XYZ file of C-alpha atoms in Angstrom:
104
model
C -0.078 -0.032 0.306
C 1.304 3.590 -0.673
C 1.298 6.683 1.715
C -2.082 8.724 2.250
C -2.638 12.311 3.368
C -5.770 12.950 5.322
C -7.540 15.182 8.466
C -8.099 14.256 11.960
C -10.812 13.607 12.737
C -10.583 11.852 16.928
C -7.360 12.033 19.458
C -9.584 10.440 21.908
C -6.964 7.855 22.541
C -4.289 7.241 23.867
C -1.686 6.931 20.917
C -3.735 6.908 18.068
C -5.338 8.460 15.966
C -8.704 8.699 13.670
C -8.390 9.659 10.463
C -10.327 10.817 6.895
C -8.474 9.978 4.083
C -11.086 11.857 0.885
C -10.111 9.969 -3.072
C -12.204 11.165 -6.054
C -12.912 8.242 -8.565
C -14.157 8.624 -12.208
C -17.889 7.948 -12.450
C -18.958 6.454 -16.301
C -22.107 6.520 -15.847
C -23.147 9.594 -14.863
C -19.542 11.023 -16.189
C -17.993 12.637 -13.209
C -15.943 13.063 -10.309
C -17.281 11.146 -7.428
C -15.616 11.912 -3.525
C -15.791 9.001 -1.717
C -14.325 8.818 2.137
C -12.385 6.524 4.011
C -11.930 6.413 8.607
C -8.310 4.848 9.743
C -7.122 4.204 12.476
C -3.705 5.312 12.693
C -0.468 4.422 15.985
C 0.712 8.123 17.204
C 3.148 6.827 19.094
C 4.059 10.972 20.679
C 0.390 11.708 20.692
C 1.687 14.760 18.533
C -1.829 14.937 16.402
C -4.418 17.418 17.116
C -8.503 17.941 15.852
C -8.117 18.934 12.358
C -4.237 18.374 11.438
C -3.505 16.874 7.886
C -1.229 14.153 9.129
C 0.543 11.547 6.164
C -0.170 7.867 6.966
C 2.705 4.991 6.475
C 0.899 1.571 5.933
C 2.366 -1.213 9.513
C 2.124 -4.576 10.285
C -1.360 -4.818 12.315
C -1.045 -3.223 15.808
C -4.972 -4.591 17.075
C -7.836 -4.878 15.563
C -8.430 -1.449 13.731
C -5.313 -0.093 13.367
C -2.544 -0.306 10.395
C -1.207 2.939 10.079
C 1.310 4.977 11.772
C 1.592 8.557 11.715
C 5.106 9.666 9.594
C 4.554 13.214 9.931
C 1.922 15.166 10.563
C 2.063 17.456 7.351
C 0.574 20.714 8.413
C -0.932 21.907 12.257
C -4.328 22.529 13.404
C -5.716 26.563 14.042
C -6.586 25.725 17.294
C -9.640 28.012 18.708
C -9.380 29.690 22.307
C -12.099 31.067 23.613
C -11.623 35.217 25.097
C -10.993 34.765 28.642
C -12.716 37.569 31.041
C -9.166 39.325 31.708
C -8.285 39.814 27.474
C -11.594 40.473 27.397
C -11.362 43.758 29.732
C -7.901 44.964 28.870
C -9.124 45.502 25.441
C -11.948 47.007 26.457
C -9.902 49.850 28.372
C -7.392 50.515 25.858
C -10.098 50.796 23.332
C -11.532 53.823 25.892
C -7.686 54.911 26.436
C -7.219 54.976 23.389
C -10.655 56.618 22.541
C -10.704 59.855 24.592
C -8.911 62.823 22.784
C -5.566 64.102 24.644
C -5.045 67.868 23.445
């Protein structure tokens, strides 16, 4: 098997991730390209993957009942959303109020 590229869907397990791999194939009857998604379980030794990361998977020997892939590298890290805290909102409001007062 050849290496595949996909997006991490879940990292709730220890040293394991679920990766969605998309593929396109040509449908002869409809004469269109159809997208299919496969979900693979992969081994992540250092627990470095987060949800949304783009990763490359290499095939390996069977590590468990459903796990036959290993994470070779993280191609692109996902941007993780951090909600604003009350302190940062108060600080931004005080900065905005200070800059809006006219200085003569």
